[in-house]
Amino acid sequence: MNAMIEKAYLSAAMGFEAARSHSAKGCYDAFASRYDKLFADAQERKGEIIRDYILERGMAGGNALELGCGTGILTERLAPIFENTVGVDFSSEMLELARRRCRNFANVDFLQADVLELELAGARFDVIASLGLMPHIPQKRAIEWARRMKALLSPSGHMLIAISPAPWRLFAFKRPIDEPSFVDLPLFAAYNAFMRTFGVEAHCWYWRPGLLENLLKEAGFSTVRIVKDDLLIIDAGMP
Ligand SMILES: C[S@@+](CC[C@H](N)C(=O)[O-])C[C@H]1O[C@@H](n2cnc3c(N)ncnc32)[C@H](O)[C@@H]1O
């Protein structure tokens, strides 16, 4: 019960930071030191699901890129199964914690950059993974972003985009995450409208799985939808 109250408080504090800092980057910079307390247990489990999926499908072993790596929870699970892993995030404070978490891995590099503008001259990755990034990818810029990521992928590579159920699905509206939802869209819109009353352009975009798949197809990917233990993984490869 105490843990629940603490998490409710931390969630409210995170919303407040978002309002105060006026950007997703500012929000994560301000909130980094509390992120793991709020999310680590859930994200660790999801990181393990992604790692196991990579192992089961024989995708491990080459170079991995992680987008929006945050405090390095997934990075820590990719590092032992890839030759090299690069974690990218635009929040210097989140990256600082990721560097600390992965300090024992000599094959991990971190880069502070905006994934919407990411360019890594000549680099090619076998897996590009992300967990919890999509609410921060604006739909207007998504096609350009997807094409940019495709250019960073080796011809037999996979882009794995993992989407978690929104918090309200866990309470009031529990339903499978890969179903089109008539609940998420208005709730995301209400959240964004609420934030706008503080003068903040909120940074939460709702990605219906079908919409994401269409986008990836338009960018030239073929997609497979995997649901494991409530985590949705869109596995996008070359047709
Ligand atoms: C919900 S957190 C997920 C962190 C981590 N993947 C995890 O599962 O614990 C989203 C992360 O994406 C980063 N992020 C959001 N938009 C980004 C962008 N455009 N470029 C780089 N990083 C971004 C944030 O700084 C934050 O660390």
Short mmCIF file of C-alpha atoms and ligand atoms in Angstrom, two decimals:
data_model
loop_
_atom_site.label_atom_id
_atom_site.label_comp_id
_atom_site.label_asym_id
_atom_site.label_seq_id
_atom_site.Cartn_x
_atom_site.Cartn_y
_atom_site.Cartn_z
CA MET A 1 0.00 0.00 0.00
CA ASN A 2 2.82 2.39 0.91
CA ALA A 3 4.55 1.55 -2.39
CA MET A 4 1.33 2.42 -4.27
CA ILE A 5 1.02 5.77 -2.52
CA GLU A 6 4.66 6.51 -3.25
CA LYS A 7 4.19 5.63 -6.93
CA ALA A 8 1.07 7.81 -7.15
CA TYR A 9 3.04 10.68 -5.64
CA LEU A 10 5.96 10.15 -8.03
CA SER A 11 3.61 10.03 -11.04
CA ALA A 12 2.04 13.33 -9.97
CA ALA A 13 5.52 14.80 -9.45
CA MET A 14 6.52 13.70 -12.96
CA GLY A 15 3.44 15.40 -14.46
CA PHE A 16 4.34 18.53 -12.54
CA GLU A 17 7.93 18.43 -13.84
CA ALA A 18 6.61 18.08 -17.38
CA ALA A 19 4.50 21.19 -16.86
CA ARG A 20 7.36 23.12 -15.32
CA SER A 21 10.11 22.15 -17.72
CA HIS A 22 8.09 22.72 -20.93
CA SER A 23 9.70 19.84 -22.85
CA ALA A 24 10.04 16.07 -22.69
CA LYS A 25 13.82 16.45 -22.43
CA GLY A 26 13.50 18.91 -19.55
CA CYS A 27 11.00 16.61 -17.86
CA TYR A 28 13.32 13.60 -18.04
CA ASP A 29 16.33 15.67 -16.96
CA ALA A 30 14.40 16.85 -13.92
CA PHE A 31 12.89 13.48 -13.15
CA ALA A 32 15.85 11.17 -13.87
CA SER A 33 16.82 10.54 -10.26
CA ARG A 34 13.29 9.29 -9.49
CA TYR A 35 12.69 7.34 -12.71
CA ASP A 36 14.01 4.00 -11.53
CA LYS A 37 12.08 4.13 -8.30
CA LEU A 38 8.86 4.53 -10.24
CA PHE A 39 9.44 2.37 -13.30
CA ALA A 40 12.47 0.08 -12.92
CA ASP A 41 10.65 -3.05 -11.75
CA ALA A 42 8.17 -2.93 -14.64
CA GLN A 43 10.77 -1.92 -17.25
CA GLU A 44 13.19 -4.66 -16.16
CA ARG A 45 10.53 -7.29 -16.84
CA LYS A 46 9.79 -5.75 -20.25
CA GLY A 47 13.52 -5.57 -21.02
CA GLU A 48 13.75 -9.28 -20.33
CA ILE A 49 10.84 -10.02 -22.68
CA ILE A 50 12.60 -8.09 -25.48
CA ARG A 51 15.95 -9.78 -24.77
CA ASP A 52 14.30 -13.23 -24.84
CA TYR A 53 12.51 -12.40 -28.10
CA ILE A 54 15.84 -11.40 -29.67
CA LEU A 55 17.46 -14.63 -28.48
CA GLU A 56 14.54 -16.84 -29.58
CA ARG A 57 14.57 -15.35 -33.09
CA GLY A 58 18.36 -15.64 -33.48
CA MET A 59 18.83 -11.87 -33.82
CA ALA A 60 21.59 -11.55 -31.21
CA GLY A 61 25.31 -11.20 -31.84
CA GLY A 62 25.86 -8.14 -34.06
CA ASN A 63 25.47 -4.42 -33.41
CA ALA A 64 22.50 -3.03 -31.51
CA LEU A 65 21.16 0.51 -31.26
CA GLU A 66 18.72 1.45 -28.53
CA LEU A 67 16.58 4.56 -28.97
CA GLY A 68 15.45 6.47 -25.87
CA CYS A 69 17.56 4.25 -23.62
CA GLY A 70 16.73 6.25 -20.48
CA THR A 71 18.53 4.93 -17.42
CA GLY A 72 19.83 1.92 -19.38
CA ILE A 73 17.46 -0.81 -18.21
CA LEU A 74 17.11 -2.41 -21.65
CA THR A 75 20.71 -1.52 -22.58
CA GLU A 76 21.92 -3.62 -19.67
CA ARG A 77 20.04 -6.59 -21.13
CA LEU A 78 21.23 -6.03 -24.70
CA ALA A 79 24.92 -5.61 -23.81
CA PRO A 80 25.61 -9.29 -22.95
CA ILE A 81 23.96 -10.61 -26.14
CA PHE A 82 25.38 -8.18 -28.73
CA GLU A 83 28.94 -7.47 -29.79
CA ASN A 84 28.34 -3.72 -29.51
CA THR A 85 25.44 -1.72 -28.19
CA VAL A 86 24.85 2.02 -28.56
CA GLY A 87 22.26 3.72 -26.34
CA VAL A 88 20.85 7.07 -27.46
CA ASP A 89 18.85 9.51 -25.37
CA PHE A 90 18.46 13.30 -25.39
CA SER A 91 18.39 13.61 -21.60
CA SER A 92 21.87 14.03 -20.16
CA GLU A 93 20.61 13.13 -16.68
CA MET A 94 19.02 9.86 -17.81
CA LEU A 95 22.21 9.03 -19.73
CA GLU A 96 24.33 9.66 -16.66
CA LEU A 97 22.39 6.94 -14.84
CA ALA A 98 22.59 4.63 -17.86
CA ARG A 99 26.40 5.04 -17.97
CA ARG A 100 26.55 4.19 -14.28
CA ARG A 101 24.30 1.14 -14.68
CA CYS A 102 26.34 -0.22 -17.63
CA ARG A 103 29.80 0.76 -16.39
CA ASN A 104 30.98 -2.88 -16.37
CA PHE A 105 30.29 -3.38 -20.08
CA ALA A 106 33.20 -2.39 -22.32
CA ASN A 107 31.04 -2.93 -25.44
CA VAL A 108 28.45 -0.22 -24.68
CA ASP A 109 28.54 3.41 -25.83
CA PHE A 110 26.08 6.13 -25.04
CA LEU A 111 25.26 9.11 -27.19
CA GLN A 112 23.27 12.19 -26.28
CA ALA A 113 21.13 12.99 -29.31
CA ASP A 114 17.56 13.54 -30.48
CA VAL A 115 16.41 10.32 -32.16
CA LEU A 116 14.23 12.37 -34.54
CA GLU A 117 17.40 13.84 -36.00
CA LEU A 118 19.79 10.97 -35.49
CA GLU A 119 22.52 10.56 -38.08
CA LEU A 120 25.39 8.13 -37.59
CA ALA A 121 27.50 8.35 -40.71
CA GLY A 122 28.24 4.92 -42.16
CA ALA A 123 26.86 2.99 -39.16
CA ARG A 124 24.61 -0.06 -39.68
CA PHE A 125 22.81 -1.95 -36.93
CA ASP A 126 21.39 -5.47 -36.83
CA VAL A 127 18.79 -4.55 -34.23
CA ILE A 128 17.35 -1.13 -33.43
CA ALA A 129 15.26 -1.42 -30.28
CA SER A 130 13.13 0.96 -28.25
CA LEU A 131 11.00 0.60 -25.16
CA GLY A 132 8.58 3.33 -24.10
CA LEU A 133 9.75 5.78 -26.77
CA MET A 134 6.68 5.97 -29.04
CA PRO A 135 4.57 8.38 -26.92
CA HIS A 136 7.40 10.85 -27.55
CA ILE A 137 7.45 10.45 -31.34
CA PRO A 138 5.12 13.09 -32.82
CA GLN A 139 2.94 11.65 -35.55
CA LYS A 140 3.78 14.54 -37.88
CA ARG A 141 7.49 13.71 -37.81
CA ALA A 142 7.18 9.94 -37.62
CA ILE A 143 7.52 9.00 -41.30
CA GLU A 144 10.75 10.96 -41.65
CA TRP A 145 11.99 9.34 -38.42
CA ALA A 146 11.08 5.80 -39.58
CA ARG A 147 12.93 6.30 -42.89
CA ARG A 148 15.93 7.64 -41.03
CA MET A 149 15.97 4.53 -38.80
CA LYS A 150 15.60 2.25 -41.83
CA ALA A 151 18.74 3.81 -43.30
CA LEU A 152 20.62 2.80 -40.14
CA LEU A 153 19.50 -0.83 -40.32
CA SER A 154 21.51 -3.59 -41.99
CA PRO A 155 19.62 -5.31 -44.86
CA SER A 156 18.66 -8.29 -42.67
CA GLY A 157 18.15 -6.12 -39.58
CA HIS A 158 15.10 -5.68 -37.36
CA MET A 159 13.64 -2.62 -35.73
CA LEU A 160 11.85 -3.68 -32.53
CA ILE A 161 9.40 -1.14 -31.14
CA ALA A 162 7.99 -2.12 -27.76
CA ILE A 163 4.85 -0.45 -26.49
CA SER A 164 3.59 -0.80 -22.93
CA PRO A 165 -0.02 -0.63 -21.88
CA ALA A 166 -0.99 2.88 -20.75
CA PRO A 167 -1.38 3.01 -16.94
CA TRP A 168 -5.19 3.25 -17.06
CA ARG A 169 -5.34 -0.08 -18.91
CA LEU A 170 -3.88 -1.68 -15.82
CA PHE A 171 -6.68 -0.32 -13.65
CA ALA A 172 -10.03 0.64 -15.07
CA PHE A 173 -9.93 -0.45 -18.69
CA LYS A 174 -7.87 -3.63 -18.85
CA ARG A 175 -7.87 -4.99 -22.39
CA PRO A 176 -5.30 -6.49 -24.75
CA ILE A 177 -2.80 -3.87 -25.85
CA ASP A 178 -2.90 -4.77 -29.54
CA GLU A 179 -6.62 -4.04 -29.83
CA PRO A 180 -7.62 -0.68 -31.27
CA SER A 181 -8.68 1.31 -28.26
CA PHE A 182 -11.49 3.82 -28.02
CA VAL A 183 -10.35 4.67 -24.51
CA ASP A 184 -6.68 5.56 -25.00
CA LEU A 185 -7.24 8.17 -27.68
CA PRO A 186 -9.60 10.45 -25.68
CA LEU A 187 -7.53 9.96 -22.53
CA PHE A 188 -4.30 10.95 -24.28
CA ALA A 189 -6.15 13.92 -25.82
CA ALA A 190 -7.54 14.92 -22.41
CA TYR A 191 -4.07 14.68 -20.88
CA ASN A 192 -2.60 16.86 -23.63
CA ALA A 193 -5.44 19.39 -23.29
CA PHE A 194 -4.95 19.47 -19.52
CA MET A 195 -1.23 20.17 -19.96
CA ARG A 196 -2.01 22.92 -22.45
CA THR A 197 -3.86 24.80 -19.70
CA PHE A 198 -0.41 25.16 -18.09
CA GLY A 199 0.93 26.52 -21.38
CA VAL A 200 2.67 23.24 -22.14
CA GLU A 201 2.58 21.36 -25.42
CA ALA A 202 2.42 17.89 -23.86
CA HIS A 203 4.65 15.25 -25.29
CA CYS A 204 2.33 12.26 -25.33
CA TRP A 205 1.24 10.87 -28.65
CA TYR A 206 -1.07 7.87 -28.72
CA TRP A 207 0.14 5.21 -31.15
CA ARG A 208 -2.59 2.76 -32.05
CA PRO A 209 -0.74 -0.40 -33.15
CA GLY A 210 -2.42 -0.38 -36.59
CA LEU A 211 -1.36 3.23 -37.17
CA LEU A 212 2.24 2.40 -36.30
CA GLU A 213 2.21 -0.60 -38.63
CA ASN A 214 0.87 1.52 -41.52
CA LEU A 215 3.56 4.08 -40.90
CA LEU A 216 6.27 1.42 -40.93
CA LYS A 217 4.87 -0.07 -44.14
CA GLU A 218 4.92 3.36 -45.74
CA ALA A 219 8.57 3.68 -44.71
CA GLY A 220 9.33 0.39 -46.48
CA PHE A 221 9.25 -2.13 -43.62
CA SER A 222 7.31 -5.36 -43.30
CA THR A 223 5.95 -5.84 -39.80
CA VAL A 224 5.12 -8.63 -37.37
CA ARG A 225 3.10 -7.99 -34.23
CA ILE A 226 4.08 -9.88 -31.08
CA VAL A 227 2.27 -9.67 -27.75
CA LYS A 228 3.98 -11.16 -24.72
CA ASP A 229 2.79 -10.70 -21.20
CA ASP A 230 0.97 -7.44 -22.10
CA LEU A 231 3.98 -5.95 -23.89
CA LEU A 232 3.46 -5.29 -27.59
CA ILE A 233 6.52 -5.64 -29.81
CA ILE A 234 6.29 -4.50 -33.41
CA ASP A 235 9.07 -6.32 -35.25
CA ALA A 236 9.85 -4.37 -38.42
CA GLY A 237 12.22 -5.78 -41.02
CA MET A 238 12.92 -5.43 -44.72
CA PRO A 239 10.27 -7.06 -46.92
C1 LIG B 1 9.52 6.36 -21.01
S1 LIG B 1 11.24 6.66 -21.04
C2 LIG B 1 11.83 5.01 -21.41
C3 LIG B 1 13.25 4.82 -20.97
C4 LIG B 1 13.77 3.39 -21.13
N1 LIG B 1 13.70 2.95 -22.51
C5 LIG B 1 13.01 2.46 -20.24
O1 LIG B 1 12.24 1.64 -20.76
O2 LIG B 1 13.15 2.54 -19.02
C6 LIG B 1 11.48 7.50 -22.58
C7 LIG B 1 12.93 7.91 -22.82
O3 LIG B 1 13.04 8.39 -24.16
C8 LIG B 1 13.82 9.57 -24.18
N2 LIG B 1 13.40 10.34 -25.34
C9 LIG B 1 12.15 10.80 -25.63
N3 LIG B 1 12.14 11.44 -26.80
C10 LIG B 1 13.42 11.39 -27.28
C11 LIG B 1 14.04 11.90 -28.45
N4 LIG B 1 13.36 12.58 -29.38
N5 LIG B 1 15.37 11.68 -28.62
C12 LIG B 1 16.07 11.00 -27.69
N6 LIG B 1 15.54 10.51 -26.55
C13 LIG B 1 14.22 10.70 -26.36
C14 LIG B 1 13.55 10.23 -22.84
O4 LIG B 1 14.58 11.12 -22.47
C15 LIG B 1 13.43 9.01 -21.92
O5 LIG B 1 14.67 8.67 -21.36
#
